[in-house]
């Protein structure tokens, strides 16, 4: 058994139900895990479905790096990334349903640890509108739950 799997199993007990279920963002907290370990699980959950991560947006690094430039004094994140990817099959289906669904691409799964709550890594995604895009939201929820090890 790999070290990453052992780590994942050790903090799986810390994962709980989704937060912000009534808002535009769904998150699953993972307590007691290192950010890097949870990020690795997100990457695997995406790639193991045959999807390619197009880019990783290092939002936390950017905000920390530019804080002084914009006059900010509050540290928001210890670490925060957004993994962007697409599915040719799902994207075609979504755009055949409504050509404007291109506005929802690429799809993203976020991983972050806030400065206010160190030791709790959140995995989440943005909710999509009713209709055809719910199939994409289901995929994002599967990926987030797998990475956070939530049933």
Short mmCIF file of N, CA and C in Angstrom, two decimals, residues 18 21 26-28 49 109 123-126 134-148 150-151:
data_model
loop_
_atom_site.label_atom_id
_atom_site.label_comp_id
_atom_site.label_asym_id
_atom_site.label_seq_id
_atom_site.Cartn_x
_atom_site.Cartn_y
_atom_site.Cartn_z
N UNK A 18 -21.03 17.88 3.22
CA UNK A 18 -20.82 19.11 2.46
C UNK A 18 -21.27 20.33 3.25
N UNK A 21 -24.24 24.07 1.39
CA UNK A 21 -25.10 23.32 0.48
C UNK A 21 -26.17 24.20 -0.15
N UNK A 26 -20.09 24.25 -3.20
CA UNK A 26 -20.18 23.06 -2.34
C UNK A 26 -18.77 22.73 -1.90
N UNK A 27 -18.57 22.51 -0.60
CA UNK A 27 -17.26 22.11 -0.10
C UNK A 27 -17.38 20.94 0.85
N UNK A 28 -16.33 20.13 0.86
CA UNK A 28 -16.22 19.01 1.78
C UNK A 28 -14.94 19.20 2.59
N UNK A 49 -10.16 9.40 -14.13
CA UNK A 49 -11.39 9.32 -14.94
C UNK A 49 -11.07 9.53 -16.42
N UNK A 109 -12.34 22.18 -9.88
CA UNK A 109 -12.43 21.66 -8.52
C UNK A 109 -11.39 22.41 -7.70
N UNK A 123 -12.36 20.75 -0.07
CA UNK A 123 -12.41 20.35 -1.48
C UNK A 123 -13.81 20.72 -1.97
N UNK A 124 -13.89 21.41 -3.10
CA UNK A 124 -15.21 21.82 -3.54
C UNK A 124 -15.29 22.19 -5.00
N UNK A 125 -16.45 22.71 -5.37
CA UNK A 125 -16.73 23.09 -6.74
C UNK A 125 -17.89 24.07 -6.76
N UNK A 126 -18.03 24.75 -7.88
CA UNK A 126 -19.13 25.69 -8.10
C UNK A 126 -20.35 24.92 -8.61
N UNK A 134 -26.41 19.68 -14.84
CA UNK A 134 -26.41 18.87 -13.63
C UNK A 134 -25.57 17.61 -13.78
N UNK A 135 -25.43 17.13 -15.00
CA UNK A 135 -24.58 15.97 -15.24
C UNK A 135 -23.12 16.31 -14.94
N UNK A 136 -22.68 17.51 -15.31
CA UNK A 136 -21.32 17.97 -14.99
C UNK A 136 -21.18 18.16 -13.49
N UNK A 137 -22.19 18.75 -12.88
CA UNK A 137 -22.14 18.93 -11.43
C UNK A 137 -22.02 17.59 -10.72
N UNK A 138 -22.69 16.58 -11.23
CA UNK A 138 -22.56 15.24 -10.65
C UNK A 138 -21.13 14.73 -10.73
N UNK A 139 -20.47 14.96 -11.87
CA UNK A 139 -19.08 14.57 -12.02
C UNK A 139 -18.19 15.31 -11.02
N UNK A 140 -18.39 16.61 -10.89
CA UNK A 140 -17.60 17.40 -9.95
C UNK A 140 -17.82 16.92 -8.52
N UNK A 141 -19.06 16.58 -8.19
CA UNK A 141 -19.34 16.09 -6.84
C UNK A 141 -18.65 14.74 -6.59
N UNK A 142 -18.67 13.87 -7.60
CA UNK A 142 -17.96 12.58 -7.47
C UNK A 142 -16.47 12.80 -7.21
N UNK A 143 -15.87 13.71 -7.97
CA UNK A 143 -14.44 13.99 -7.82
C UNK A 143 -14.14 14.56 -6.44
N UNK A 144 -14.93 15.55 -6.01
CA UNK A 144 -14.71 16.18 -4.71
C UNK A 144 -14.91 15.18 -3.57
N UNK A 145 -15.96 14.37 -3.65
CA UNK A 145 -16.22 13.38 -2.60
C UNK A 145 -15.11 12.33 -2.55
N UNK A 146 -14.65 11.89 -3.71
CA UNK A 146 -13.56 10.92 -3.74
C UNK A 146 -12.31 11.48 -3.09
N UNK A 147 -11.96 12.71 -3.45
CA UNK A 147 -10.75 13.33 -2.90
C UNK A 147 -10.86 13.57 -1.40
N UNK A 148 -12.06 13.93 -0.95
CA UNK A 148 -12.27 14.17 0.48
C UNK A 148 -12.64 12.90 1.24
N UNK A 150 -15.49 11.16 1.17
CA UNK A 150 -16.83 11.26 1.74
C UNK A 150 -17.70 10.26 1.00
N UNK A 151 -18.54 9.54 1.73
CA UNK A 151 -19.43 8.56 1.08
C UNK A 151 -20.57 9.25 0.35
#
